[in-house]
Amino acid sequence: MHIKTVRGWEVSDRDATPEALMLGRRTVLAGAAGAAMLAVPLAAQAQGAPRSGKYDAGRELTAERDATTYNNYYEFGTDKSISRAAQRLPIAPWSIKFEGMVETPRTMDLDDILKRVKLEERVYRHRCVEGWAMTVPWTGFPMKDLVALAGPASGARYVVMETLADPKTMPGLRISTFEWPYVEGVTMAEANNDLAFIATGLYGKALPKQNGAPIRLVLPWKYGFKSVKSIVKMTFTDKRPTTFWEGIQPQEYGFWANVNPDVPHPRWSQATERLLGDNQRVPTRIYNGYGEFVAGLYAGMPNEKLFI
Ligand code: MTE
């Protein structure tokens, strides 16, 4: 992200999967849900999750092929074409450590976590600080449910999340200018906001590795870099963490990183965004259009750099 701008959004229309074709395929797959349940539990669960009507994205879905072949996942490389390399990510078994200011520090298997939450599908807009955007159906559950499972102590003010750092399968870890692992954080109030979502699926299937399998964060009102992938650890703390990009370029990336078209990044205007697929440019909205749900979180913070 900070090395160069790759214009990978220039995927030709020919390469994009038409939506009708994609939806047709999904219907067929849904019929096979029972059989899939035994072999691929995550995929099967994603297929069965009902779509929530709470947050209307108001945009066409991005073609699945575009959302799954144009990625940022620096552990696998600095360009957008990491989807193949990411297939080496080891995702089973998977567990998450709950640490820091929690009632009882412990490690939970992902299977166990999934037994205790109710999966739903939510269509969210996603806005990267590089100026591209997509609209995709995530399957998952509200982040507040994961926070509740972790059991934070009363003094906890922030949740810090870490991505797996596996040098055997992640070539990006050799780039020493980055401080691995990838770390992101939010306040407890943000984590408990209903819009904050933990995804385990995409387009009605298990989450692809390149999109952050098997479990990632999705914060649609913030720039995409806050939405940390492949989470292995959640630490509760009373100190604001230094996050991955903030640690590398503090003058370019901050802790809050809420979307705002009127606050340019030093290298990219944030006024408009390019939709993956047809490359149409549309105006960017404050909080990525989710202000009615989240603006209240930031009332009375005049001294904070809330946008980038
Ligand atoms: N998480 C990790 N671990 N590594 C990354 O490089 N990139 C971030 C975010 N989460 C990133 C990450 C950025 S900049 C964006 S825009 C989104 O993931 C991209 O998510 P996507 O590839 O599913 O579109």
mmCIF file of C-alpha atoms and ligand atoms in Angstrom:
data_model
loop_
_atom_site.group_PDB
_atom_site.id
_atom_site.type_symbol
_atom_site.label_atom_id
_atom_site.label_comp_id
_atom_site.label_asym_id
_atom_site.label_seq_id
_atom_site.Cartn_x
_atom_site.Cartn_y
_atom_site.Cartn_z
ATOM 1 C CA MET A 1 0.000 0.000 0.000
ATOM 2 C CA HIS A 2 2.710 2.509 0.798
ATOM 3 C CA ILE A 3 5.230 1.227 -1.727
ATOM 4 C CA LYS A 4 3.446 1.835 -4.989
ATOM 5 C CA THR A 5 0.019 2.244 -6.483
ATOM 6 C CA VAL A 6 -0.831 -0.823 -8.520
ATOM 7 C CA ARG A 7 -3.594 -0.153 -10.981
ATOM 8 C CA GLY A 8 -4.920 -3.644 -10.671
ATOM 9 C CA TRP A 9 -8.509 -2.402 -10.769
ATOM 10 C CA GLU A 10 -8.109 -2.367 -14.507
ATOM 11 C CA VAL A 11 -9.607 -5.839 -14.786
ATOM 12 C CA SER A 12 -11.310 -6.021 -18.161
ATOM 13 C CA ASP A 13 -15.080 -6.464 -18.332
ATOM 14 C CA ARG A 14 -14.406 -9.686 -20.189
ATOM 15 C CA ASP A 15 -12.765 -11.126 -17.072
ATOM 16 C CA ALA A 16 -15.586 -10.172 -14.727
ATOM 17 C CA THR A 17 -18.156 -12.843 -13.875
ATOM 18 C CA PRO A 18 -21.647 -11.651 -14.796
ATOM 19 C CA GLU A 19 -23.795 -11.380 -11.701
ATOM 20 C CA ALA A 20 -26.600 -13.586 -13.067
ATOM 21 C CA LEU A 21 -24.136 -16.385 -13.732
ATOM 22 C CA MET A 22 -22.744 -16.041 -10.255
ATOM 23 C CA LEU A 23 -26.140 -16.105 -8.563
ATOM 24 C CA GLY A 24 -27.163 -19.118 -10.649
ATOM 25 C CA ARG A 25 -24.109 -20.977 -9.418
ATOM 26 C CA ARG A 26 -24.933 -20.093 -5.855
ATOM 27 C CA THR A 27 -28.405 -21.568 -6.114
ATOM 28 C CA VAL A 28 -26.935 -24.838 -7.345
ATOM 29 C CA LEU A 29 -24.428 -24.845 -4.513
ATOM 30 C CA ALA A 30 -27.141 -24.146 -1.955
ATOM 31 C CA GLY A 31 -28.841 -27.371 -3.021
ATOM 32 C CA ALA A 32 -25.687 -29.257 -2.152
ATOM 33 C CA ALA A 33 -25.492 -27.726 1.317
ATOM 34 C CA GLY A 34 -26.318 -30.941 3.152
ATOM 35 C CA ALA A 35 -23.538 -32.876 1.478
ATOM 36 C CA ALA A 36 -21.026 -30.069 1.963
ATOM 37 C CA MET A 37 -21.790 -29.891 5.694
ATOM 38 C CA LEU A 38 -19.680 -32.954 6.466
ATOM 39 C CA ALA A 39 -16.660 -32.164 4.346
ATOM 40 C CA VAL A 40 -16.457 -28.347 4.532
ATOM 41 C CA PRO A 41 -18.327 -27.063 7.553
ATOM 42 C CA LEU A 42 -17.379 -23.410 7.044
ATOM 43 C CA ALA A 43 -18.569 -23.418 3.458
ATOM 44 C CA ALA A 44 -21.811 -25.107 4.369
ATOM 45 C CA GLN A 45 -22.526 -22.707 7.196
ATOM 46 C CA ALA A 46 -21.926 -19.740 4.929
ATOM 47 C CA GLN A 47 -24.449 -21.104 2.425
ATOM 48 C CA GLY A 48 -27.193 -21.429 4.987
ATOM 49 C CA ALA A 49 -26.889 -17.972 6.570
ATOM 50 C CA PRO A 50 -29.905 -15.691 6.071
ATOM 51 C CA ARG A 51 -29.274 -12.267 4.515
ATOM 52 C CA SER A 52 -29.820 -9.366 6.899
ATOM 53 C CA GLY A 53 -31.926 -6.478 5.644
ATOM 54 C CA LYS A 54 -30.586 -4.077 8.259
ATOM 55 C CA TYR A 55 -27.937 -2.317 6.209
ATOM 56 C CA ASP A 56 -28.898 -1.603 2.623
ATOM 57 C CA ALA A 57 -25.717 -1.224 0.551
ATOM 58 C CA GLY A 58 -27.640 0.624 -2.182
ATOM 59 C CA ARG A 59 -25.218 -0.577 -4.861
ATOM 60 C CA GLU A 60 -24.849 -3.511 -7.230
ATOM 61 C CA LEU A 61 -22.777 -6.377 -5.878
ATOM 62 C CA THR A 62 -19.224 -6.486 -7.169
ATOM 63 C CA ALA A 63 -18.623 -9.577 -9.292
ATOM 64 C CA GLU A 64 -17.192 -12.345 -7.124
ATOM 65 C CA ARG A 65 -14.226 -12.770 -9.418
ATOM 66 C CA ASP A 66 -13.159 -9.157 -8.964
ATOM 67 C CA ALA A 67 -13.494 -9.222 -5.176
ATOM 68 C CA THR A 68 -11.489 -12.422 -4.919
ATOM 69 C CA THR A 69 -8.674 -11.678 -7.370
ATOM 70 C CA TYR A 70 -7.905 -8.049 -6.490
ATOM 71 C CA ASN A 71 -6.666 -8.092 -2.925
ATOM 72 C CA ASN A 72 -4.477 -6.451 -0.346
ATOM 73 C CA TYR A 73 -2.769 -9.081 1.775
ATOM 74 C CA TYR A 74 0.818 -7.941 2.220
ATOM 75 C CA GLU A 75 1.888 -11.134 3.949
ATOM 76 C CA PHE A 76 1.623 -12.714 0.491
ATOM 77 C CA GLY A 77 3.061 -9.829 -1.541
ATOM 78 C CA THR A 78 2.684 -6.131 -2.176
ATOM 79 C CA ASP A 79 0.641 -6.246 -5.369
ATOM 80 C CA LYS A 80 -3.017 -7.051 -5.873
ATOM 81 C CA SER A 81 -2.501 -10.473 -7.471
ATOM 82 C CA ILE A 82 -1.818 -12.545 -4.391
ATOM 83 C CA SER A 83 -4.852 -14.831 -4.630
ATOM 84 C CA ARG A 84 -2.779 -17.790 -5.840
ATOM 85 C CA ALA A 85 0.070 -17.299 -3.385
ATOM 86 C CA ALA A 86 -2.448 -17.071 -0.537
ATOM 87 C CA GLN A 87 -3.641 -20.617 -1.184
ATOM 88 C CA ARG A 88 -0.692 -21.782 0.947
ATOM 89 C CA LEU A 89 -2.231 -20.204 4.053
ATOM 90 C CA PRO A 90 -2.824 -23.019 6.568
ATOM 91 C CA ILE A 91 -6.365 -22.515 7.915
ATOM 92 C CA ALA A 92 -7.277 -25.770 9.694
ATOM 93 C CA PRO A 93 -7.147 -26.241 12.574
ATOM 94 C CA TRP A 94 -7.566 -22.573 13.565
ATOM 95 C CA SER A 95 -7.885 -20.993 16.974
ATOM 96 C CA ILE A 96 -7.966 -17.493 18.469
ATOM 97 C CA LYS A 97 -6.151 -16.463 21.650
ATOM 98 C CA PHE A 98 -7.955 -14.075 23.985
ATOM 99 C CA GLU A 99 -5.372 -12.168 26.036
ATOM 100 C CA GLY A 100 -4.716 -9.102 28.167
ATOM 101 C CA MET A 101 -7.553 -7.585 30.166
ATOM 102 C CA VAL A 102 -9.942 -10.533 30.051
ATOM 103 C CA GLU A 103 -11.596 -12.447 32.885
ATOM 104 C CA THR A 104 -9.782 -15.651 31.841
ATOM 105 C CA PRO A 105 -7.066 -15.693 29.158
ATOM 106 C CA ARG A 106 -7.689 -18.669 26.879
ATOM 107 C CA THR A 107 -7.527 -20.043 23.384
ATOM 108 C CA MET A 108 -10.710 -21.037 21.565
ATOM 109 C CA ASP A 109 -10.962 -23.241 18.510
ATOM 110 C CA LEU A 110 -12.741 -21.591 15.611
ATOM 111 C CA ASP A 111 -15.151 -24.550 15.439
ATOM 112 C CA ASP A 112 -16.074 -23.903 19.031
ATOM 113 C CA ILE A 113 -16.577 -20.181 18.409
ATOM 114 C CA LEU A 114 -18.839 -20.932 15.459
ATOM 115 C CA LYS A 115 -21.045 -23.169 17.588
ATOM 116 C CA ARG A 116 -21.767 -20.217 19.867
ATOM 117 C CA VAL A 117 -22.698 -17.540 17.329
ATOM 118 C CA LYS A 118 -25.474 -17.094 14.804
ATOM 119 C CA LEU A 119 -24.287 -16.568 11.241
ATOM 120 C CA GLU A 120 -25.956 -14.061 8.950
ATOM 121 C CA GLU A 121 -25.106 -12.479 5.621
ATOM 122 C CA ARG A 122 -24.553 -8.738 5.303
ATOM 123 C CA VAL A 123 -23.918 -6.794 2.123
ATOM 124 C CA TYR A 124 -21.460 -4.010 2.902
ATOM 125 C CA ARG A 125 -19.623 -1.393 0.889
ATOM 126 C CA HIS A 126 -15.839 -1.579 1.316
ATOM 127 C CA ARG A 127 -13.609 1.443 0.705
ATOM 128 C CA CYS A 128 -9.811 1.165 0.458
ATOM 129 C CA VAL A 129 -7.711 4.253 1.179
ATOM 130 C CA GLU A 130 -6.077 3.685 -2.231
ATOM 131 C CA GLY A 131 -9.344 4.842 -3.816
ATOM 132 C CA TRP A 132 -11.032 1.609 -4.913
ATOM 133 C CA ALA A 133 -14.267 0.189 -3.563
ATOM 134 C CA MET A 134 -16.391 -2.928 -3.734
ATOM 135 C CA THR A 135 -19.773 -4.123 -2.463
ATOM 136 C CA VAL A 136 -19.798 -7.716 -1.231
ATOM 137 C CA PRO A 137 -21.910 -10.170 0.790
ATOM 138 C CA TRP A 138 -20.016 -11.247 3.899
ATOM 139 C CA THR A 139 -21.201 -14.137 6.033
ATOM 140 C CA GLY A 140 -20.386 -13.867 9.700
ATOM 141 C CA PHE A 141 -21.586 -12.464 12.998
ATOM 142 C CA PRO A 142 -21.434 -9.172 14.915
ATOM 143 C CA MET A 143 -18.048 -8.441 16.459
ATOM 144 C CA LYS A 144 -19.743 -7.745 19.794
ATOM 145 C CA ASP A 145 -20.539 -11.476 20.019
ATOM 146 C CA LEU A 146 -16.833 -12.330 19.770
ATOM 147 C CA VAL A 147 -16.052 -9.674 22.383
ATOM 148 C CA ALA A 148 -18.655 -11.260 24.679
ATOM 149 C CA LEU A 149 -17.090 -14.705 24.186
ATOM 150 C CA ALA A 150 -13.672 -13.280 25.055
ATOM 151 C CA GLY A 151 -15.039 -11.872 28.330
ATOM 152 C CA PRO A 152 -13.210 -8.526 28.675
ATOM 153 C CA ALA A 153 -12.414 -7.104 32.115
ATOM 154 C CA SER A 154 -14.139 -3.852 33.037
ATOM 155 C CA GLY A 155 -11.068 -1.628 32.503
ATOM 156 C CA ALA A 156 -10.505 -2.729 28.893
ATOM 157 C CA ARG A 157 -10.722 0.203 26.439
ATOM 158 C CA TYR A 158 -9.323 -1.216 23.203
ATOM 159 C CA VAL A 159 -9.382 -4.502 21.303
ATOM 160 C CA VAL A 160 -6.200 -5.315 19.388
ATOM 161 C CA MET A 161 -6.255 -8.004 16.689
ATOM 162 C CA GLU A 162 -3.362 -9.811 15.045
ATOM 163 C CA THR A 163 -3.022 -11.740 11.799
ATOM 164 C CA LEU A 164 -1.178 -15.049 11.631
ATOM 165 C CA ALA A 165 2.530 -14.538 10.870
ATOM 166 C CA ASP A 166 3.806 -17.743 9.302
ATOM 167 C CA PRO A 167 7.201 -17.330 7.588
ATOM 168 C CA LYS A 168 6.898 -20.777 5.958
ATOM 169 C CA THR A 169 3.887 -19.795 3.860
ATOM 170 C CA MET A 170 3.955 -15.981 3.816
ATOM 171 C CA PRO A 171 6.752 -14.591 1.613
ATOM 172 C CA GLY A 172 5.824 -11.001 2.544
ATOM 173 C CA LEU A 173 7.212 -11.562 6.024
ATOM 174 C CA ARG A 174 10.688 -11.267 4.521
ATOM 175 C CA ILE A 175 10.050 -7.570 3.817
ATOM 176 C CA SER A 176 11.844 -6.192 6.835
ATOM 177 C CA THR A 177 10.567 -2.606 6.502
ATOM 178 C CA PHE A 178 7.236 -3.925 7.790
ATOM 179 C CA GLU A 179 6.750 -4.796 11.428
ATOM 180 C CA TRP A 180 4.957 -8.109 11.453
ATOM 181 C CA PRO A 181 2.502 -9.357 12.516
ATOM 182 C CA TYR A 182 -0.235 -7.178 10.965
ATOM 183 C CA VAL A 183 -1.979 -5.561 13.927
ATOM 184 C CA GLU A 184 -5.143 -3.491 14.070
ATOM 185 C CA GLY A 185 -7.237 -2.104 16.882
ATOM 186 C CA VAL A 186 -10.533 -0.445 17.721
ATOM 187 C CA THR A 187 -12.095 1.003 20.857
ATOM 188 C CA MET A 188 -14.491 -1.135 22.871
ATOM 189 C CA ALA A 189 -17.331 1.160 21.753
ATOM 190 C CA GLU A 190 -16.430 0.557 18.094
ATOM 191 C CA ALA A 191 -16.096 -3.195 18.646
ATOM 192 C CA ASN A 192 -19.529 -3.289 20.258
ATOM 193 C CA ASN A 193 -21.202 -1.247 17.523
ATOM 194 C CA ASP A 194 -23.559 -3.512 15.598
ATOM 195 C CA LEU A 195 -22.002 -2.595 12.244
ATOM 196 C CA ALA A 196 -18.606 -4.094 13.229
ATOM 197 C CA PHE A 197 -18.660 -7.572 11.729
ATOM 198 C CA ILE A 198 -16.555 -10.722 11.881
ATOM 199 C CA ALA A 199 -16.593 -12.543 8.546
ATOM 200 C CA THR A 200 -16.116 -16.239 7.925
ATOM 201 C CA GLY A 201 -17.708 -16.343 4.485
ATOM 202 C CA LEU A 202 -18.022 -14.398 1.244
ATOM 203 C CA TYR A 203 -20.601 -14.828 -1.564
ATOM 204 C CA GLY A 204 -22.294 -17.605 0.384
ATOM 205 C CA LYS A 205 -19.121 -19.711 0.599
ATOM 206 C CA ALA A 206 -16.282 -20.127 3.051
ATOM 207 C CA LEU A 207 -14.078 -17.025 3.124
ATOM 208 C CA PRO A 208 -11.364 -17.339 0.444
ATOM 209 C CA LYS A 209 -7.825 -17.392 1.785
ATOM 210 C CA GLN A 210 -6.884 -14.226 -0.113
ATOM 211 C CA ASN A 211 -9.783 -12.383 1.564
ATOM 212 C CA GLY A 212 -8.626 -13.322 5.062
ATOM 213 C CA ALA A 213 -9.713 -16.888 5.777
ATOM 214 C CA PRO A 214 -10.819 -18.328 7.999
ATOM 215 C CA ILE A 215 -11.919 -15.306 10.061
ATOM 216 C CA ARG A 216 -11.465 -11.561 9.570
ATOM 217 C CA LEU A 217 -12.744 -8.209 10.680
ATOM 218 C CA VAL A 218 -15.018 -6.008 8.517
ATOM 219 C CA LEU A 219 -15.456 -2.331 9.482
ATOM 220 C CA PRO A 220 -17.317 -0.769 6.555
ATOM 221 C CA TRP A 221 -17.186 2.842 7.808
ATOM 222 C CA LYS A 222 -13.381 2.824 8.023
ATOM 223 C CA TYR A 223 -10.706 2.514 5.349
ATOM 224 C CA GLY A 224 -10.108 -1.106 4.453
ATOM 225 C CA PHE A 225 -6.732 -1.382 6.164
ATOM 226 C CA LYS A 226 -8.504 -1.474 9.545
ATOM 227 C CA SER A 227 -10.223 -4.736 8.535
ATOM 228 C CA VAL A 228 -7.535 -7.171 9.648
ATOM 229 C CA LYS A 229 -7.443 -10.628 8.049
ATOM 230 C CA SER A 230 -6.846 -14.168 9.350
ATOM 231 C CA ILE A 231 -7.127 -13.254 13.047
ATOM 232 C CA VAL A 232 -5.205 -15.416 15.548
ATOM 233 C CA LYS A 233 -5.176 -13.160 18.602
ATOM 234 C CA MET A 234 -7.400 -10.611 20.339
ATOM 235 C CA THR A 235 -5.816 -8.622 23.147
ATOM 236 C CA PHE A 236 -7.864 -6.354 25.406
ATOM 237 C CA THR A 237 -6.019 -3.368 26.807
ATOM 238 C CA ASP A 238 -6.420 0.089 28.320
ATOM 239 C CA LYS A 239 -3.696 1.548 26.043
ATOM 240 C CA ARG A 240 -4.261 2.621 22.471
ATOM 241 C CA PRO A 241 -2.161 0.337 20.252
ATOM 242 C CA THR A 242 0.118 1.432 17.433
ATOM 243 C CA THR A 243 -1.357 -0.287 14.429
ATOM 244 C CA PHE A 244 0.489 -1.850 11.463
ATOM 245 C CA TRP A 245 0.340 1.047 8.974
ATOM 246 C CA GLU A 246 0.525 3.709 11.665
ATOM 247 C CA GLY A 247 3.786 2.156 12.861
ATOM 248 C CA ILE A 248 5.281 2.306 9.358
ATOM 249 C CA GLN A 249 4.007 5.720 8.175
ATOM 250 C CA PRO A 250 2.431 7.661 11.058
ATOM 251 C CA GLN A 251 2.097 10.787 8.912
ATOM 252 C CA GLU A 252 -0.071 8.831 6.424
ATOM 253 C CA TYR A 253 -2.089 6.394 8.541
ATOM 254 C CA GLY A 254 -3.718 6.934 11.905
ATOM 255 C CA PHE A 255 -5.607 4.918 14.452
ATOM 256 C CA TRP A 256 -9.149 6.042 13.581
ATOM 257 C CA ALA A 257 -9.109 5.979 9.759
ATOM 258 C CA ASN A 258 -12.788 6.794 9.290
ATOM 259 C CA VAL A 259 -13.753 7.397 5.656
ATOM 260 C CA ASN A 260 -14.113 11.095 4.789
ATOM 261 C CA PRO A 261 -14.108 12.507 1.238
ATOM 262 C CA ASP A 262 -12.965 15.911 2.507
ATOM 263 C CA VAL A 263 -9.792 14.731 4.222
ATOM 264 C CA PRO A 264 -7.230 13.684 1.589
ATOM 265 C CA HIS A 265 -4.525 11.155 2.273
ATOM 266 C CA PRO A 266 -1.099 12.717 1.498
ATOM 267 C CA ARG A 267 -0.906 10.658 -1.704
ATOM 268 C CA TRP A 268 -4.521 10.032 -2.671
ATOM 269 C CA SER A 269 -7.558 12.316 -2.819
ATOM 270 C CA GLN A 270 -10.456 10.638 -1.040
ATOM 271 C CA ALA A 271 -13.208 12.604 -2.863
ATOM 272 C CA THR A 272 -14.222 9.757 -5.182
ATOM 273 C CA GLU A 273 -13.790 6.014 -5.457
ATOM 274 C CA ARG A 274 -13.432 3.550 -8.325
ATOM 275 C CA LEU A 275 -15.792 0.592 -8.262
ATOM 276 C CA LEU A 276 -14.038 -2.722 -8.890
ATOM 277 C CA GLY A 277 -15.368 -4.273 -12.080
ATOM 278 C CA ASP A 278 -16.686 -1.472 -14.269
ATOM 279 C CA ASN A 279 -14.183 1.121 -12.957
ATOM 280 C CA GLN A 280 -16.965 3.680 -12.603
ATOM 281 C CA ARG A 281 -16.003 6.619 -10.361
ATOM 282 C CA VAL A 282 -18.539 7.633 -7.743
ATOM 283 C CA PRO A 283 -18.438 10.203 -4.929
ATOM 284 C CA THR A 284 -17.180 8.955 -1.573
ATOM 285 C CA ARG A 285 -19.434 9.571 1.433
ATOM 286 C CA ILE A 286 -18.490 10.401 4.985
ATOM 287 C CA TYR A 287 -18.184 7.244 7.093
ATOM 288 C CA ASN A 288 -18.584 5.478 3.744
ATOM 289 C CA GLY A 289 -22.319 6.245 3.970
ATOM 290 C CA TYR A 290 -22.766 4.600 7.396
ATOM 291 C CA GLY A 291 -22.798 7.825 9.432
ATOM 292 C CA GLU A 292 -26.281 7.276 10.889
ATOM 293 C CA PHE A 293 -24.989 4.141 12.624
ATOM 294 C CA VAL A 294 -21.520 5.247 13.728
ATOM 295 C CA ALA A 295 -21.108 9.053 13.769
ATOM 296 C CA GLY A 296 -22.249 9.127 17.416
ATOM 297 C CA LEU A 297 -19.173 7.100 18.395
ATOM 298 C CA TYR A 298 -17.018 10.141 17.653
ATOM 299 C CA ALA A 299 -19.005 12.925 19.292
ATOM 300 C CA GLY A 300 -16.935 15.147 21.590
ATOM 301 C CA MET A 301 -13.496 14.189 20.252
ATOM 302 C CA PRO A 302 -12.309 17.554 18.839
ATOM 303 C CA ASN A 303 -8.638 16.770 19.337
ATOM 304 C CA GLU A 304 -8.577 13.387 17.623
ATOM 305 C CA LYS A 305 -7.506 12.902 14.000
ATOM 306 C CA LEU A 306 -10.626 10.904 13.201
ATOM 307 C CA PHE A 307 -10.093 10.673 9.448
ATOM 308 C CA ILE A 308 -6.913 8.847 8.333
HETATM 309 N N1 MTE B 1 -4.922 -7.719 6.702
HETATM 310 C C1 MTE B 1 -3.685 -8.251 6.640
HETATM 311 N N2 MTE B 1 -3.330 -9.181 7.535
HETATM 312 N N3 MTE B 1 -2.774 -7.884 5.682
HETATM 313 C C2 MTE B 1 -3.081 -6.913 4.765
HETATM 314 O O1 MTE B 1 -2.225 -6.591 3.937
HETATM 315 N N4 MTE B 1 -4.748 -5.317 3.931
HETATM 316 C C3 MTE B 1 -5.849 -4.445 4.347
HETATM 317 C C4 MTE B 1 -7.026 -5.258 4.893
HETATM 318 N N5 MTE B 1 -6.562 -6.277 5.821
HETATM 319 C C5 MTE B 1 -4.374 -6.314 4.803
HETATM 320 C C6 MTE B 1 -5.293 -6.785 5.783
HETATM 321 C C7 MTE B 1 -6.319 -3.581 3.276
HETATM 322 S S1 MTE B 1 -5.307 -2.272 2.871
HETATM 323 C C8 MTE B 1 -7.518 -3.766 2.660
HETATM 324 S S2 MTE B 1 -8.124 -2.615 1.565
HETATM 325 C C9 MTE B 1 -8.314 -4.963 2.895
HETATM 326 O O2 MTE B 1 -7.697 -5.880 3.801
HETATM 327 C C10 MTE B 1 -8.540 -5.687 1.579
HETATM 328 O O3 MTE B 1 -9.410 -6.757 1.760
HETATM 329 P P1 MTE B 1 -9.776 -7.685 0.517
HETATM 330 O O4 MTE B 1 -8.503 -8.181 -0.073
HETATM 331 O O5 MTE B 1 -10.639 -8.766 1.058
HETATM 332 O O6 MTE B 1 -10.518 -6.779 -0.452
#
